[in-house]
Backbone atoms as SQL, in Angstrom:
CREATE TABLE atoms (id INTEGER PRIMARY KEY, chain TEXT, resi INTEGER, resn TEXT, atom TEXT, x REAL, y REAL, z REAL);
INSERT INTO atoms VALUES
  (1, 'A', 1, 'MET', 'N', 17.650, 14.811, -33.240),
  (2, 'A', 1, 'MET', 'CA', 16.606, 16.485, -33.899),
  (3, 'A', 1, 'MET', 'C', 14.987, 16.342, -32.783),
  (4, 'A', 2, 'SER', 'N', 14.266, 17.043, -32.671),
  (5, 'A', 2, 'SER', 'CA', 13.135, 17.042, -31.973),
  (6, 'A', 2, 'SER', 'C', 12.028, 16.717, -32.949),
  (7, 'A', 3, 'THR', 'N', 11.399, 15.878, -32.473),
  (8, 'A', 3, 'THR', 'CA', 10.304, 15.171, -32.978),
  (9, 'A', 3, 'THR', 'C', 9.357, 17.192, -33.858),
  (10, 'A', 4, 'PHE', 'N', 8.865, 17.844, -33.305),
  (11, 'A', 4, 'PHE', 'CA', 8.562, 19.081, -33.653),
  (12, 'A', 4, 'PHE', 'C', 9.294, 20.133, -34.558),
  (13, 'A', 5, 'ASP', 'N', 10.392, 19.932, -34.648),
  (14, 'A', 5, 'ASP', 'CA', 11.519, 20.710, -35.960),
  (15, 'A', 5, 'ASP', 'C', 10.554, 20.245, -37.631),
  (16, 'A', 6, 'GLY', 'N', 10.787, 21.592, -38.064),
  (17, 'A', 6, 'GLY', 'CA', 9.978, 21.547, -39.329),
  (18, 'A', 6, 'GLY', 'C', 8.004, 21.418, -39.129),
  (19, 'A', 7, 'LEU', 'N', 7.585, 21.622, -38.295),
  (20, 'A', 7, 'LEU', 'CA', 6.673, 21.475, -38.022),
  (21, 'A', 7, 'LEU', 'C', 5.273, 22.840, -38.100),
  (22, 'A', 8, 'SER', 'N', 4.810, 23.909, -38.619),
  (23, 'A', 8, 'SER', 'CA', 4.514, 25.169, -38.648),
  (24, 'A', 8, 'SER', 'C', 3.919, 25.400, -37.409),
  (25, 'A', 9, 'ARG', 'N', 3.871, 26.788, -37.742),
  (26, 'A', 9, 'ARG', 'CA', 3.310, 27.108, -36.579),
  (27, 'A', 9, 'ARG', 'C', 2.605, 27.004, -35.317),
  (28, 'A', 10, 'GLU', 'N', 1.093, 26.857, -36.952),
  (29, 'A', 10, 'GLU', 'CA', -0.178, 26.039, -36.254),
  (30, 'A', 10, 'GLU', 'C', 0.115, 24.440, -35.992),
  (31, 'A', 11, 'GLU', 'N', 0.562, 24.104, -36.031),
  (32, 'A', 11, 'GLU', 'CA', 1.081, 22.999, -35.630),
  (33, 'A', 11, 'GLU', 'C', 1.675, 22.437, -34.253),
  (34, 'A', 12, 'LEU', 'N', 1.941, 23.479, -34.136),
  (35, 'A', 12, 'LEU', 'CA', 2.872, 23.860, -33.092),
  (36, 'A', 12, 'LEU', 'C', 2.121, 24.339, -31.961),
  (37, 'A', 13, 'MET', 'N', 1.424, 24.730, -32.249),
  (38, 'A', 13, 'MET', 'CA', -0.121, 25.118, -31.251),
  (39, 'A', 13, 'MET', 'C', -1.117, 24.382, -30.714),
  (40, 'A', 14, 'GLN', 'N', -1.146, 23.651, -32.126),
  (41, 'A', 14, 'GLN', 'CA', -2.171, 22.445, -31.713),
  (42, 'A', 14, 'GLN', 'C', -1.206, 21.079, -30.179),
  (43, 'A', 15, 'LYS', 'N', 0.028, 20.831, -30.877),
  (44, 'A', 15, 'LYS', 'CA', 0.553, 20.009, -30.174),
  (45, 'A', 15, 'LYS', 'C', 0.774, 20.744, -29.754),
  (46, 'A', 16, 'VAL', 'N', 1.356, 21.970, -28.814),
  (47, 'A', 16, 'VAL', 'CA', 1.139, 22.893, -27.357),
  (48, 'A', 16, 'VAL', 'C', -0.535, 22.216, -26.277),
  (49, 'A', 17, 'VAL', 'N', -1.408, 22.009, -27.938),
  (50, 'A', 17, 'VAL', 'CA', -2.894, 22.170, -26.506),
  (51, 'A', 17, 'VAL', 'C', -2.523, 20.822, -26.376),
  (52, 'A', 18, 'GLU', 'N', -2.619, 19.741, -27.418),
  (53, 'A', 18, 'GLU', 'CA', -2.431, 18.335, -27.201),
  (54, 'A', 18, 'GLU', 'C', -2.123, 18.423, -24.860),
  (55, 'A', 19, 'LEU', 'N', -0.660, 19.097, -25.457),
  (56, 'A', 19, 'LEU', 'CA', 0.011, 18.232, -24.144),
  (57, 'A', 19, 'LEU', 'C', -0.826, 19.003, -23.395),
  (58, 'A', 20, 'GLN', 'N', -0.876, 20.306, -22.995),
  (59, 'A', 20, 'GLN', 'CA', -1.411, 20.711, -21.833),
  (60, 'A', 20, 'GLN', 'C', -2.769, 19.782, -21.428),
  (61, 'A', 21, 'THR', 'N', -3.508, 19.181, -22.506),
  (62, 'A', 21, 'THR', 'CA', -4.548, 19.030, -22.188),
  (63, 'A', 21, 'THR', 'C', -4.890, 17.703, -21.688),
  (64, 'A', 22, 'GLY', 'N', -3.506, 16.451, -21.959),
  (65, 'A', 22, 'GLY', 'CA', -2.725, 15.277, -21.359),
  (66, 'A', 22, 'GLY', 'C', -1.816, 15.144, -19.656),
  (67, 'A', 23, 'LEU', 'N', -2.240, 16.944, -19.529),
  (68, 'A', 23, 'LEU', 'CA', -0.887, 16.788, -18.048),
  (69, 'A', 23, 'LEU', 'C', -2.148, 17.212, -17.472),
  (70, 'A', 24, 'ALA', 'N', -3.633, 18.603, -18.131),
  (71, 'A', 24, 'ALA', 'CA', -4.574, 18.007, -17.332),
  (72, 'A', 24, 'ALA', 'C', -5.903, 16.769, -16.708),
  (73, 'A', 25, 'GLU', 'N', -5.327, 15.837, -17.055),
  (74, 'A', 25, 'GLU', 'CA', -5.989, 14.979, -17.800),
  (75, 'A', 25, 'GLU', 'C', -5.421, 14.478, -16.246),
  (76, 'A', 26, 'LEU', 'N', -4.277, 13.771, -16.589),
  (77, 'A', 26, 'LEU', 'CA', -3.034, 12.866, -16.027),
  (78, 'A', 26, 'LEU', 'C', -3.025, 13.718, -13.905),
  (79, 'A', 27, 'SER', 'N', -3.058, 15.175, -14.734),
  (80, 'A', 27, 'SER', 'CA', -2.715, 15.398, -13.083),
  (81, 'A', 27, 'SER', 'C', -4.473, 15.319, -12.526),
  (82, 'A', 28, 'GLU', 'N', -5.556, 15.680, -12.541),
  (83, 'A', 28, 'GLU', 'CA', -6.711, 15.266, -12.178),
  (84, 'A', 28, 'GLU', 'C', -6.548, 13.541, -11.504),
  (85, 'A', 29, 'LYS', 'N', -6.394, 12.982, -12.442),
  (86, 'A', 29, 'LYS', 'CA', -6.073, 11.152, -11.942),
  (87, 'A', 29, 'LYS', 'C', -5.263, 11.329, -11.174),
  (88, 'A', 30, 'VAL', 'N', -3.562, 11.709, -11.060),
  (89, 'A', 30, 'VAL', 'CA', -2.986, 12.307, -9.221),
  (90, 'A', 30, 'VAL', 'C', -3.514, 12.420, -8.079),
  (91, 'A', 31, 'ASP', 'N', -4.602, 13.343, -8.776),
  (92, 'A', 31, 'ASP', 'CA', -5.945, 13.910, -7.435),
  (93, 'A', 31, 'ASP', 'C', -6.809, 12.823, -6.918),
  (94, 'A', 32, 'THR', 'N', -7.804, 12.275, -8.135),
  (95, 'A', 32, 'THR', 'CA', -8.094, 11.322, -7.654),
  (96, 'A', 32, 'THR', 'C', -8.056, 10.353, -7.364),
  (97, 'A', 33, 'VAL', 'N', -6.781, 9.640, -7.149),
  (98, 'A', 33, 'VAL', 'CA', -6.208, 8.732, -6.371),
  (99, 'A', 33, 'VAL', 'C', -5.536, 8.688, -4.923),
  (100, 'A', 34, 'LYS', 'N', -5.247, 9.971, -4.827),
  (101, 'A', 34, 'LYS', 'CA', -4.519, 10.549, -4.266),
  (102, 'A', 34, 'LYS', 'C', -6.476, 10.541, -2.512),
  (103, 'A', 35, 'GLY', 'N', -7.391, 11.024, -3.276),
  (104, 'A', 35, 'GLY', 'CA', -8.170, 11.255, -2.328),
  (105, 'A', 35, 'GLY', 'C', -8.800, 9.862, -2.381),
  (106, 'A', 36, 'GLU', 'N', -8.975, 8.549, -3.158),
  (107, 'A', 36, 'GLU', 'CA', -8.830, 7.463, -2.717),
  (108, 'A', 36, 'GLU', 'C', -8.730, 6.944, -1.874),
  (109, 'A', 37, 'ASN', 'N', -7.128, 7.419, -1.903),
  (110, 'A', 37, 'ASN', 'CA', -5.873, 7.059, -1.247),
  (111, 'A', 37, 'ASN', 'C', -6.391, 7.299, 0.451),
  (112, 'A', 38, 'THR', 'N', -6.392, 8.848, 0.791),
  (113, 'A', 38, 'THR', 'CA', -6.480, 9.243, 2.001),
  (114, 'A', 38, 'THR', 'C', -8.130, 8.301, 2.113),
  (115, 'A', 39, 'GLN', 'N', -9.361, 8.234, 0.839),
  (116, 'A', 39, 'GLN', 'CA', -10.767, 7.318, 1.867),
  (117, 'A', 39, 'GLN', 'C', -9.676, 6.588, 2.237),
  (118, 'A', 40, 'LEU', 'N', -9.375, 5.676, 1.925),
  (119, 'A', 40, 'LEU', 'CA', -9.153, 3.542, 1.880),
  (120, 'A', 40, 'LEU', 'C', -8.346, 3.997, 3.339),
  (121, 'A', 41, 'ARG', 'N', -6.990, 5.039, 4.246),
  (122, 'A', 41, 'ARG', 'CA', -6.494, 5.265, 5.244),
  (123, 'A', 41, 'ARG', 'C', -7.528, 5.594, 5.706),
  (124, 'A', 42, 'GLU', 'N', -8.343, 6.167, 5.810),
  (125, 'A', 42, 'GLU', 'CA', -9.294, 6.878, 6.832),
  (126, 'A', 42, 'GLU', 'C', -9.799, 5.131, 7.520),
  (127, 'A', 43, 'GLU', 'N', -9.917, 4.471, 6.711),
  (128, 'A', 43, 'GLU', 'CA', -11.529, 3.609, 6.394),
  (129, 'A', 43, 'GLU', 'C', -10.623, 2.008, 7.375),
  (130, 'A', 44, 'ASN', 'N', -8.663, 2.392, 6.685),
  (131, 'A', 44, 'ASN', 'CA', -8.397, 1.241, 7.587),
  (132, 'A', 44, 'ASN', 'C', -7.480, 2.209, 8.734),
  (133, 'A', 45, 'ASN', 'N', -8.186, 3.058, 9.042),
  (134, 'A', 45, 'ASN', 'CA', -8.229, 3.542, 10.625),
  (135, 'A', 45, 'ASN', 'C', -9.490, 3.183, 12.120),
  (136, 'A', 46, 'VAL', 'N', -10.096, 2.974, 11.150),
  (137, 'A', 46, 'VAL', 'CA', -11.398, 2.565, 11.063),
  (138, 'A', 46, 'VAL', 'C', -11.832, 0.916, 11.459),
  (139, 'A', 47, 'LEU', 'N', -11.697, 0.575, 10.748),
  (140, 'A', 47, 'LEU', 'CA', -11.215, -0.997, 10.993),
  (141, 'A', 47, 'LEU', 'C', -10.161, -1.234, 12.064),
  (142, 'A', 48, 'LYS', 'N', -8.720, -0.691, 11.852),
  (143, 'A', 48, 'LYS', 'CA', -8.417, -0.865, 13.191),
  (144, 'A', 48, 'LYS', 'C', -8.724, -0.968, 14.257),
  (145, 'A', 49, 'ASP', 'N', -9.619, 0.671, 14.941),
  (146, 'A', 49, 'ASP', 'CA', -10.248, 0.798, 15.972),
  (147, 'A', 49, 'ASP', 'C', -10.874, 0.045, 16.660),
  (148, 'A', 50, 'TYR', 'N', -11.821, -0.285, 15.140),
  (149, 'A', 50, 'TYR', 'CA', -13.306, -1.755, 15.404),
  (150, 'A', 50, 'TYR', 'C', -12.317, -2.852, 15.275),
  (151, 'A', 51, 'LEU', 'N', -10.850, -3.394, 15.616),
  (152, 'A', 51, 'LEU', 'CA', -9.925, -4.744, 15.839),
  (153, 'A', 51, 'LEU', 'C', -9.857, -4.637, 16.918),
  (154, 'A', 52, 'ASN', 'N', -8.617, -3.623, 17.245),
  (155, 'A', 52, 'ASN', 'CA', -8.470, -3.227, 18.569),
  (156, 'A', 52, 'ASN', 'C', -9.684, -3.493, 19.448),
  (157, 'A', 53, 'ASN', 'N', -10.714, -2.850, 19.895),
  (158, 'A', 53, 'ASN', 'CA', -11.415, -2.584, 20.914),
  (159, 'A', 53, 'ASN', 'C', -12.084, -4.033, 20.773),
  (160, 'A', 54, 'LEU', 'N', -12.776, -4.960, 19.496),
  (161, 'A', 54, 'LEU', 'CA', -12.686, -6.300, 19.246),
  (162, 'A', 54, 'LEU', 'C', -12.209, -7.020, 20.055),
  (163, 'A', 55, 'MET', 'N', -10.987, -6.763, 20.417),
  (164, 'A', 55, 'MET', 'CA', -9.954, -7.620, 21.272),
  (165, 'A', 55, 'MET', 'C', -9.754, -7.283, 22.212),
  (166, 'A', 56, 'ALA', 'N', -9.338, -6.437, 22.377),
  (167, 'A', 56, 'ALA', 'CA', -9.238, -5.844, 24.336),
  (168, 'A', 56, 'ALA', 'C', -10.968, -6.505, 24.580),
  (169, 'A', 57, 'LYS', 'N', -12.101, -6.815, 24.114),
  (170, 'A', 57, 'LYS', 'CA', -13.336, -6.734, 24.700),
  (171, 'A', 57, 'LYS', 'C', -13.066, -8.784, 24.633),
  (172, 'A', 58, 'VAL', 'N', -12.920, -9.011, 23.463),
  (173, 'A', 58, 'VAL', 'CA', -12.082, -10.401, 23.370),
  (174, 'A', 58, 'VAL', 'C', -11.451, -10.736, 24.993),
  (175, 'A', 59, 'GLY', 'N', -10.849, -9.800, 25.019),
  (176, 'A', 59, 'GLY', 'CA', -9.381, -10.488, 26.237),
  (177, 'A', 59, 'GLY', 'C', -9.933, -10.802, 27.603),
  (178, 'A', 60, 'LYS', 'N', -11.254, -9.922, 27.926),
  (179, 'A', 60, 'LYS', 'CA', -11.476, -9.484, 28.796),
  (180, 'A', 60, 'LYS', 'C', -12.842, -11.222, 29.782),
  (181, 'A', 61, 'MET', 'N', -12.840, -11.662, 27.871),
  (182, 'A', 61, 'MET', 'CA', -13.788, -12.706, 28.259),
  (183, 'A', 61, 'MET', 'C', -13.854, -14.376, 29.052),
  (184, 'A', 62, 'PRO', 'N', -14.029, -14.054, 30.371),
  (185, 'A', 62, 'PRO', 'CA', -13.830, -15.416, 30.815),
  (186, 'A', 62, 'PRO', 'C', -13.581, -16.802, 29.839),
  (187, 'A', 63, 'ASN', 'N', -12.636, -17.762, 29.973),
  (188, 'A', 63, 'ASN', 'CA', -13.172, -19.063, 30.113),
  (189, 'A', 63, 'ASN', 'C', -13.154, -19.308, 28.034),
  (190, 'A', 64, 'LEU', 'N', -12.369, -17.762, 27.333),
  (191, 'A', 64, 'LEU', 'CA', -13.172, -18.232, 26.065),
  (192, 'A', 64, 'LEU', 'C', -12.125, -19.048, 25.323),
  (193, 'A', 65, 'GLY', 'N', -12.524, -19.720, 25.058),
  (194, 'A', 65, 'GLY', 'CA', -11.257, -20.697, 23.621),
  (195, 'A', 65, 'GLY', 'C', -12.200, -21.979, 24.613),
  (196, 'A', 66, 'THR', 'N', -11.874, -22.406, 26.004),
  (197, 'A', 66, 'THR', 'CA', -11.652, -23.447, 26.642),
  (198, 'A', 66, 'THR', 'C', -12.552, -24.584, 26.690),
  (199, 'A', 67, 'THR', 'N', -14.162, -24.419, 25.667),
  (200, 'A', 67, 'THR', 'CA', -14.833, -25.339, 25.779),
  (201, 'A', 67, 'THR', 'C', -15.808, -25.593, 24.278),
  (202, 'A', 68, 'ALA', 'N', -16.131, -26.636, 23.769),
  (203, 'A', 68, 'ALA', 'CA', -16.090, -26.379, 22.536),
  (204, 'A', 68, 'ALA', 'C', -17.946, -25.639, 22.507),
  (205, 'A', 69, 'PRO', 'N', -18.165, -25.241, 21.432),
  (206, 'A', 69, 'PRO', 'CA', -19.368, -24.420, 21.294),
  (207, 'A', 69, 'PRO', 'C', -21.111, -25.865, 21.708),
  (208, 'A', 70, 'SER', 'N', -21.630, -24.983, 22.291),
  (209, 'A', 70, 'SER', 'CA', -22.600, -26.323, 22.578),
  (210, 'A', 70, 'SER', 'C', -23.802, -26.016, 21.163),
  (211, 'A', 71, 'LYS', 'N', -24.097, -28.031, 21.117),
  (212, 'A', 71, 'LYS', 'CA', -25.257, -28.209, 19.949),
  (213, 'A', 71, 'LYS', 'C', -26.145, -27.164, 20.556),
  (214, 'A', 72, 'VAL', 'N', -26.501, -26.961, 21.231),
  (215, 'A', 72, 'VAL', 'CA', -28.110, -26.246, 21.336),
  (216, 'A', 72, 'VAL', 'C', -27.709, -24.647, 21.380),
  (217, 'A', 73, 'MET', 'N', -26.603, -23.981, 20.987),
  (218, 'A', 73, 'MET', 'CA', -26.619, -23.036, 20.853),
  (219, 'A', 73, 'MET', 'C', -26.244, -22.569, 19.275),
  (220, 'A', 74, 'LEU', 'N', -25.672, -23.591, 18.838),
  (221, 'A', 74, 'LEU', 'CA', -25.215, -23.604, 17.401),
  (222, 'A', 74, 'LEU', 'C', -26.276, -23.794, 16.367),
  (223, 'A', 75, 'GLN', 'N', -27.972, -24.813, 17.103),
  (224, 'A', 75, 'GLN', 'CA', -28.673, -24.738, 16.523),
  (225, 'A', 75, 'GLN', 'C', -31.023, -23.720, 16.676),
  (226, 'A', 76, 'GLN', 'N', -30.261, -22.674, 18.024),
  (227, 'A', 76, 'GLN', 'CA', -30.472, -21.400, 18.104),
  (228, 'A', 76, 'GLN', 'C', -29.940, -20.208, 16.802),
  (229, 'A', 77, 'ASN', 'N', -28.364, -20.240, 17.566),
  (230, 'A', 77, 'ASN', 'CA', -27.943, -19.319, 16.287),
  (231, 'A', 77, 'ASN', 'C', -27.074, -19.562, 14.969),
  (232, 'A', 78, 'PRO', 'N', -28.209, -19.720, 13.892),
  (233, 'A', 78, 'PRO', 'CA', -27.402, -20.758, 12.722),
  (234, 'A', 78, 'PRO', 'C', -26.724, -20.437, 12.651),
  (235, 'A', 79, 'ASP', 'N', -25.569, -18.939, 12.552),
  (236, 'A', 79, 'ASP', 'CA', -25.277, -18.408, 11.848),
  (237, 'A', 79, 'ASP', 'C', -23.907, -18.392, 12.756),
  (238, 'A', 80, 'GLY', 'N', -23.853, -18.371, 13.506),
  (239, 'A', 80, 'GLY', 'CA', -22.832, -18.702, 15.126),
  (240, 'A', 80, 'GLY', 'C', -21.812, -16.976, 14.749),
  (241, 'A', 81, 'ALA', 'N', -22.492, -16.059, 14.371),
  (242, 'A', 81, 'ALA', 'CA', -22.101, -14.732, 14.913),
  (243, 'A', 81, 'ALA', 'C', -23.356, -13.663, 14.488),
  (244, 'A', 82, 'GLN', 'N', -22.436, -12.127, 14.279),
  (245, 'A', 82, 'GLN', 'CA', -23.682, -11.589, 14.194),
  (246, 'A', 82, 'GLN', 'C', -22.870, -10.644, 13.100),
  (247, 'A', 83, 'SER', 'N', -23.949, -10.206, 12.609),
  (248, 'A', 83, 'SER', 'CA', -23.234, -9.013, 11.400),
  (249, 'A', 83, 'SER', 'C', -23.431, -7.573, 11.853),
  (250, 'A', 84, 'VAL', 'N', -21.879, -7.636, 11.901),
  (251, 'A', 84, 'VAL', 'CA', -21.441, -5.661, 12.445),
  (252, 'A', 84, 'VAL', 'C', -21.589, -4.768, 10.686),
  (253, 'A', 85, 'LYS', 'N', -21.885, -3.821, 11.376),
  (254, 'A', 85, 'LYS', 'CA', -22.498, -2.753, 9.526),
  (255, 'A', 85, 'LYS', 'C', -21.115, -2.339, 10.520),
  (256, 'A', 86, 'VAL', 'N', -19.530, -1.935, 9.240),
  (257, 'A', 86, 'VAL', 'CA', -19.062, -0.664, 9.611),
  (258, 'A', 86, 'VAL', 'C', -19.178, -0.148, 8.565),
  (259, 'A', 87, 'ASN', 'N', -19.036, 0.343, 7.475),
  (260, 'A', 87, 'ASN', 'CA', -19.317, 1.808, 6.521),
  (261, 'A', 87, 'ASN', 'C', -19.948, 1.048, 5.317),
  (262, 'A', 88, 'ASP', 'N', -20.156, 2.076, 4.657),
  (263, 'A', 88, 'ASP', 'CA', -21.167, 1.514, 3.721),
  (264, 'A', 88, 'ASP', 'C', -20.426, 1.659, 2.691),
  (265, 'A', 89, 'HIS', 'N', -18.882, 1.406, 2.617),
  (266, 'A', 89, 'HIS', 'CA', -17.899, 1.304, 0.897),
  (267, 'A', 89, 'HIS', 'C', -17.680, -0.057, 1.838),
  (268, 'A', 90, 'ILE', 'N', -17.633, -0.611, 2.526),
  (269, 'A', 90, 'ILE', 'CA', -16.868, -1.886, 3.281),
  (270, 'A', 90, 'ILE', 'C', -17.531, -2.481, 3.054),
  (271, 'A', 91, 'GLY', 'N', -18.988, -2.787, 4.001),
  (272, 'A', 91, 'GLY', 'CA', -19.552, -3.421, 4.177),
  (273, 'A', 91, 'GLY', 'C', -20.157, -3.809, 5.065),
  (274, 'A', 92, 'GLU', 'N', -20.667, -5.161, 5.321),
  (275, 'A', 92, 'GLU', 'CA', -21.073, -6.485, 6.328),
  (276, 'A', 92, 'GLU', 'C', -19.425, -7.362, 6.783),
  (277, 'A', 93, 'LEU', 'N', -19.486, -7.206, 8.596),
  (278, 'A', 93, 'LEU', 'CA', -18.354, -7.689, 8.569),
  (279, 'A', 93, 'LEU', 'C', -18.822, -8.974, 9.195),
  (280, 'A', 94, 'THR', 'N', -18.642, -9.935, 9.412),
  (281, 'A', 94, 'THR', 'CA', -19.192, -11.789, 10.169),
  (282, 'A', 94, 'THR', 'C', -18.260, -12.851, 9.872),
  (283, 'A', 95, 'ALA', 'N', -18.404, -13.566, 11.216),
  (284, 'A', 95, 'ALA', 'CA', -17.453, -14.207, 12.186),
  (285, 'A', 95, 'ALA', 'C', -18.376, -15.700, 11.396),
  (286, 'A', 96, 'PRO', 'N', -16.911, -16.680, 10.929),
  (287, 'A', 96, 'PRO', 'CA', -17.811, -17.272, 10.334),
  (288, 'A', 96, 'PRO', 'C', -18.794, -18.548, 10.980),
  (289, 'A', 97, 'ALA', 'N', -19.517, -19.966, 10.387),
  (290, 'A', 97, 'ALA', 'CA', -20.063, -19.935, 11.350),
  (291, 'A', 97, 'ALA', 'C', -19.258, -21.617, 12.289),
  (292, 'A', 98, 'VAL', 'N', -19.744, -21.962, 12.707),
  (293, 'A', 98, 'VAL', 'CA', -18.841, -23.160, 13.173),
  (294, 'A', 98, 'VAL', 'C', -19.823, -24.198, 12.415),
  (295, 'A', 99, 'ASP', 'N', -18.801, -25.037, 11.621),
  (296, 'A', 99, 'ASP', 'CA', -19.385, -26.682, 11.165),
  (297, 'A', 99, 'ASP', 'C', -18.722, -27.559, 11.504),
  (298, 'A', 100, 'ASP', 'N', -20.199, -28.803, 12.220),
  (299, 'A', 100, 'ASP', 'CA', -19.103, -30.140, 12.080),
  (300, 'A', 100, 'ASP', 'C', -18.664, -31.141, 10.975);
């Protein structure tokens, strides 16, 4: 038997309205998640392009990684990295400092 058997017309109408409201809420949540997913995909593309450009530039640097960083350079630049703002949502990307 159906769960709606034995309900009055008014009760059935109330159930229909409740179900329609629930469906509308679920549809709204799905649309919100789709929007967030699209935004994250766009941000991922920005990061992918950024990393590809960064790796291309690093690949052109001569003698990269062949010698240890000088102590003088680390003392002048204690962070050992430059902060880069990629996106307000993501924040800043920084390379870790080299510690002994």
